[in-house]
Amino acid sequence: QVQLQESGPGLVKPSETLSLTCTVSGASISSYFWTWIRQPAGKGLEWIGRIYTSGTTNYNPSLKSRVTMSVDTSKNQLSLKLSSVTAADTALYYCAREDTTSRPLDVWGQGTTVTVSS
Amino acid sequence: DIQMTQSPSSLSASLGDRVTITCRASQSISTYLNWYQQKPGKAPKLLIYAASSLQSGVPSSFSGSGSGTDFTLTISSLQPEDFATYYCQQSYSTPRTFGQGTKVEIK
């Protein structure tokens, strides 16, 4: 059974870089797209971007200038970096697996809350 | 970007009711449409993929239909565990986009 676990600092200062890791267990991360999604408290879901295990990325244009995603196949981990954060980046951040055939997000982590505050 | 618009934003229904939620895409997305259920404090859960395919383990009371720009999620008989927020999502192109959500509440 595939499980995803997000981790990282829960508090980030404005203008700094948010860094999160998603650890995948129960299966290899190879041959899937791995996606980051965020959800501000009480609001809807925002797609941040995705990375294939080859390193190919697609980012949301609204965040593209600040986002970097990477994958470490040896550790079965993904990472997300979001630079120059503001209070608007405060949210619950999820990682999820995108199936490559029908393309739904079929496995999700439990999410990790990040607050941007001084 | 493809915009996804759900309606209604919220609804009140009783146990046993048939519930239908609509999702409209701003351009044709074929059948690259997925539905998720989210309960408070939990991650979204995939219910329906490719517009009408039921994810493994999801009750058959859930069904999806549509293609092109118009899609529906139907719950045939609302159960206590179905009270939640439902999101549609297009996986036709990037950036992937979600509808704003439909909150299903108890009447």
XYZ file of N, CA, C and O in Angstrom, chain B residues 18-98:
324
model
N -31.211 11.676 -3.348
C -30.342 11.613 -4.522
C -29.764 13.007 -4.718
O -30.495 13.989 -4.733
N -28.455 13.071 -4.843
C -27.760 14.346 -4.941
C -26.963 14.406 -6.240
O -26.279 13.437 -6.596
N -27.053 15.539 -6.902
C -26.293 15.731 -8.141
C -25.496 17.027 -8.059
O -26.033 18.076 -7.689
N -24.234 16.935 -8.380
C -23.329 18.083 -8.417
C -22.823 18.220 -9.846
O -22.475 17.225 -10.491
N -22.786 19.453 -10.309
C -22.382 19.720 -11.687
C -21.033 20.411 -11.742
O -20.701 21.231 -10.868
N -20.263 20.076 -12.759
C -18.955 20.695 -12.983
C -18.860 21.050 -14.459
O -19.148 20.219 -15.337
N -18.497 22.283 -14.729
C -18.380 22.740 -16.119
C -16.971 23.251 -16.380
O -16.424 24.035 -15.604
N -16.380 22.811 -17.475
C -15.049 23.263 -17.875
C -15.161 24.405 -18.876
O -16.103 24.447 -19.669
N -14.184 25.289 -18.852
C -14.205 26.454 -19.740
C -13.862 26.092 -21.185
O -14.043 26.914 -22.085
N -13.369 24.878 -21.412
C -13.143 24.363 -22.757
C -13.244 22.849 -22.688
O -13.253 22.264 -21.588
N -13.322 22.216 -23.819
C -13.473 20.769 -23.827
C -12.269 20.069 -23.206
O -11.116 20.400 -23.498
N -12.572 19.115 -22.319
C -11.518 18.341 -21.670
C -11.727 16.837 -21.906
O -11.208 16.002 -21.152
N -12.504 16.522 -22.952
C -12.800 15.116 -23.233
C -13.394 14.482 -21.966
O -14.369 15.006 -21.420
N -12.809 13.404 -21.490
C -13.280 12.806 -20.237
C -12.204 12.851 -19.155
O -12.194 12.036 -18.229
N -11.291 13.824 -19.265
C -10.238 13.964 -18.262
C -10.756 14.752 -17.061
O -10.294 15.869 -16.757
N -11.681 14.150 -16.363
C -12.352 14.803 -15.260
C -12.418 13.836 -14.075
O -12.809 12.665 -14.230
N -11.990 14.334 -12.926
C -11.933 13.522 -11.716
C -12.731 14.183 -10.610
O -12.856 15.404 -10.573
N -13.257 13.355 -9.717
C -14.027 13.840 -8.564
C -13.366 13.359 -7.279
O -12.968 12.203 -7.167
N -13.304 14.264 -6.301
C -12.716 13.963 -5.002
C -13.700 14.335 -3.902
O -14.486 15.281 -4.039
N -13.591 13.603 -2.805
C -14.356 13.885 -1.594
C -13.380 14.300 -0.507
O -12.362 13.641 -0.300
N -13.687 15.380 0.195
C -12.837 15.805 1.302
C -13.672 16.015 2.551
O -14.639 16.776 2.538
N -13.288 15.341 3.622
C -13.910 15.538 4.919
C -13.018 16.441 5.758
O -11.804 16.521 5.520
N -13.605 17.127 6.742
C -12.824 18.075 7.549
C -11.583 17.436 8.159
O -11.650 16.354 8.737
N -10.441 18.110 7.998
C -9.196 17.632 8.563
C -8.548 16.481 7.835
O -7.541 15.935 8.310
N -9.109 16.113 6.690
C -8.578 14.981 5.938
C -8.151 15.404 4.535
O -8.618 16.418 4.006
N -7.277 14.592 3.947
C -6.892 14.823 2.563
C -8.035 14.426 1.636
O -8.864 13.581 1.984
N -8.096 15.042 0.465
C -9.086 14.604 -0.519
C -8.891 13.137 -0.876
O -7.782 12.609 -0.825
N -10.020 12.524 -1.235
C -10.019 11.106 -1.607
C -10.611 10.975 -3.006
O -11.676 11.543 -3.282
N -9.929 10.256 -3.866
C -10.416 10.066 -5.231
C -11.654 9.182 -5.238
O -11.651 8.085 -4.680
N -12.717 9.675 -5.886
C -13.959 8.906 -6.018
C -14.137 8.360 -7.435
O -14.428 7.191 -7.640
N -14.029 9.271 -8.392
C -14.324 8.984 -9.795
C -13.172 9.528 -10.640
O -12.726 10.666 -10.413
N -12.701 8.757 -11.599
C -11.697 9.250 -12.536
C -12.169 9.002 -13.960
O -13.071 8.199 -14.193
N -11.571 9.717 -14.878
C -11.977 9.625 -16.287
C -13.483 9.791 -16.451
O -14.125 9.066 -17.211
N -14.022 10.726 -15.709
C -15.435 11.144 -15.766
C -16.420 10.153 -15.192
O -17.400 10.559 -14.544
N -16.185 8.849 -15.389
C -17.221 7.892 -15.002
C -16.692 6.593 -14.397
O -17.493 5.701 -14.095
N -15.389 6.481 -14.215
C -14.821 5.252 -13.658
C -14.736 5.354 -12.143
O -14.176 6.309 -11.602
N -15.283 4.351 -11.483
C -15.329 4.339 -10.022
C -13.994 3.846 -9.470
O -13.519 2.769 -9.830
N -13.390 4.648 -8.595
C -12.133 4.232 -7.973
C -12.391 3.002 -7.095
O -13.447 2.877 -6.465
N -11.415 2.118 -7.061
C -11.534 0.916 -6.251
C -11.870 1.248 -4.803
O -11.264 2.145 -4.193
N -12.842 0.533 -4.254
C -13.210 0.719 -2.864
C -14.279 1.773 -2.616
O -14.768 1.907 -1.496
N -14.632 2.518 -3.649
C -15.653 3.560 -3.501
C -17.031 2.937 -3.704
O -17.233 2.155 -4.636
N -17.988 3.268 -2.838
C -19.325 2.667 -2.957
C -19.968 2.943 -4.313
O -19.783 4.027 -4.892
N -20.753 1.999 -4.760
C -21.408 2.138 -6.066
C -22.538 3.157 -6.047
O -23.152 3.428 -7.077
N -22.816 3.720 -4.880
C -23.797 4.802 -4.803
C -23.272 6.080 -5.480
O -24.049 6.976 -5.789
N -21.971 6.123 -5.696
C -21.364 7.249 -6.414
C -21.252 6.911 -7.895
O -20.862 5.807 -8.256
N -21.591 7.878 -8.727
C -21.418 7.694 -10.159
C -21.100 9.038 -10.811
O -21.444 10.101 -10.278
N -20.430 8.968 -11.941
C -20.081 10.170 -12.670
C -20.436 10.024 -14.132
O -20.486 8.916 -14.660
N -20.695 11.152 -14.751
C -21.010 11.130 -16.173
C -20.562 12.437 -16.813
O -20.240 13.407 -16.118
N -20.568 12.425 -18.142
C -20.257 13.638 -18.890
C -19.044 13.496 -19.765
O -18.256 12.555 -19.636
N -18.915 14.444 -20.661
C -17.740 14.537 -21.522
C -17.750 15.927 -22.155
O -18.786 16.599 -22.182
N -16.595 16.324 -22.635
C -16.518 17.655 -23.241
C -16.368 18.728 -22.185
O -15.302 18.892 -21.602
N -17.445 19.436 -21.911
C -17.388 20.526 -20.927
C -18.302 20.344 -19.736
O -18.164 21.071 -18.748
N -19.244 19.422 -19.802
C -20.245 19.293 -18.747
C -20.227 17.911 -18.103
O -20.314 16.888 -18.798
N -20.147 17.930 -16.779
C -19.982 16.697 -16.020
C -20.872 16.721 -14.779
O -21.211 17.796 -14.271
N -21.249 15.524 -14.318
C -22.029 15.439 -13.090
C -21.503 14.316 -12.203
O -21.017 13.286 -12.681
N -21.601 14.572 -10.907
C -21.373 13.555 -9.885
C -22.716 13.317 -9.221
O -23.371 14.268 -8.797
N -23.115 12.063 -9.123
C -24.389 11.720 -8.503
C -24.155 10.775 -7.340
O -23.379 9.823 -7.445
N -24.815 11.083 -6.241
C -24.873 10.163 -5.106
C -26.307 9.659 -5.086
O -27.240 10.455 -4.907
N -26.487 8.376 -5.264
C -27.844 7.858 -5.490
C -28.696 7.861 -4.229
O -29.911 8.054 -4.288
N -28.058 7.655 -3.079
C -28.791 7.640 -1.810
C -27.822 8.103 -0.722
O -26.932 7.355 -0.318
N -28.024 9.318 -0.271
C -27.064 9.961 0.626
C -26.984 9.234 1.967
O -28.013 8.970 2.617
N -25.766 8.913 2.356
C -25.504 8.252 3.624
C -24.792 9.217 4.582
O -24.216 10.214 4.145
N -24.818 8.928 5.894
C -24.191 9.849 6.858
C -22.732 10.158 6.539
O -22.275 11.293 6.722
N -22.013 9.169 6.025
C -20.591 9.370 5.737
C -20.338 10.159 4.461
O -19.182 10.469 4.144
N -21.396 10.503 3.731
C -21.239 11.240 2.481
C -21.246 12.753 2.671
O -21.014 13.498 1.709
N -21.545 13.205 3.880
C -21.537 14.643 4.119
C -20.093 15.122 4.144
O -19.295 14.730 4.987
N -19.760 15.949 3.161
C -18.376 16.316 2.900
C -18.367 17.402 1.828
O -19.428 17.844 1.377
N -17.166 17.797 1.432
C -17.012 18.728 0.317
C -16.470 17.943 -0.879
O -15.570 17.116 -0.723
N -17.033 18.217 -2.044
C -16.671 17.500 -3.265
C -16.035 18.470 -4.258
O -16.514 19.584 -4.438
N -14.951 18.013 -4.867
C -14.223 18.816 -5.848
C -14.109 18.065 -7.173
O -13.818 16.860 -7.181
N -14.291 18.796 -8.255
C -13.925 18.246 -9.553
C -12.539 18.779 -9.920
O -12.096 19.812 -9.395
N -11.869 18.078 -10.809
C -10.523 18.464 -11.249
C -10.323 17.997 -12.674
O -10.676 16.871 -13.015
N -9.789 18.881 -13.502
C -9.483 18.470 -14.863
C -8.038 18.007 -14.956
O -7.140 18.623 -14.352
N -7.809 16.926 -15.667
C -6.458 16.432 -15.892
C -6.185 16.362 -17.401
O -5.422 15.509 -17.867
N -6.808 17.270 -18.141
C -6.602 17.340 -19.593
C -5.304 18.053 -19.925
O -4.589 17.675 -20.852
N -5.012 19.126 -19.181
C -3.806 19.895 -19.457
C -3.268 20.497 -18.161
O -3.963 20.528 -17.141
N -2.039 20.958 -18.237
C -1.474 21.674 -17.095
C -1.573 23.173 -17.335
O -1.498 23.621 -18.482
N -1.779 23.974 -16.294
C -1.892 23.535 -14.903
C -3.203 22.818 -14.643
O -4.258 23.211 -15.159
N -3.134 21.728 -13.886
C -4.364 21.087 -13.458
C -5.172 22.100 -12.645
O -4.600 22.918 -11.921
N -6.464 22.053 -12.755
C -7.302 22.988 -12.019
C -8.483 22.266 -11.391
O -8.970 21.255 -11.915
N -8.913 22.816 -10.255
C -10.015 22.261 -9.485
C -11.219 23.201 -9.538
O -11.064 24.425 -9.667
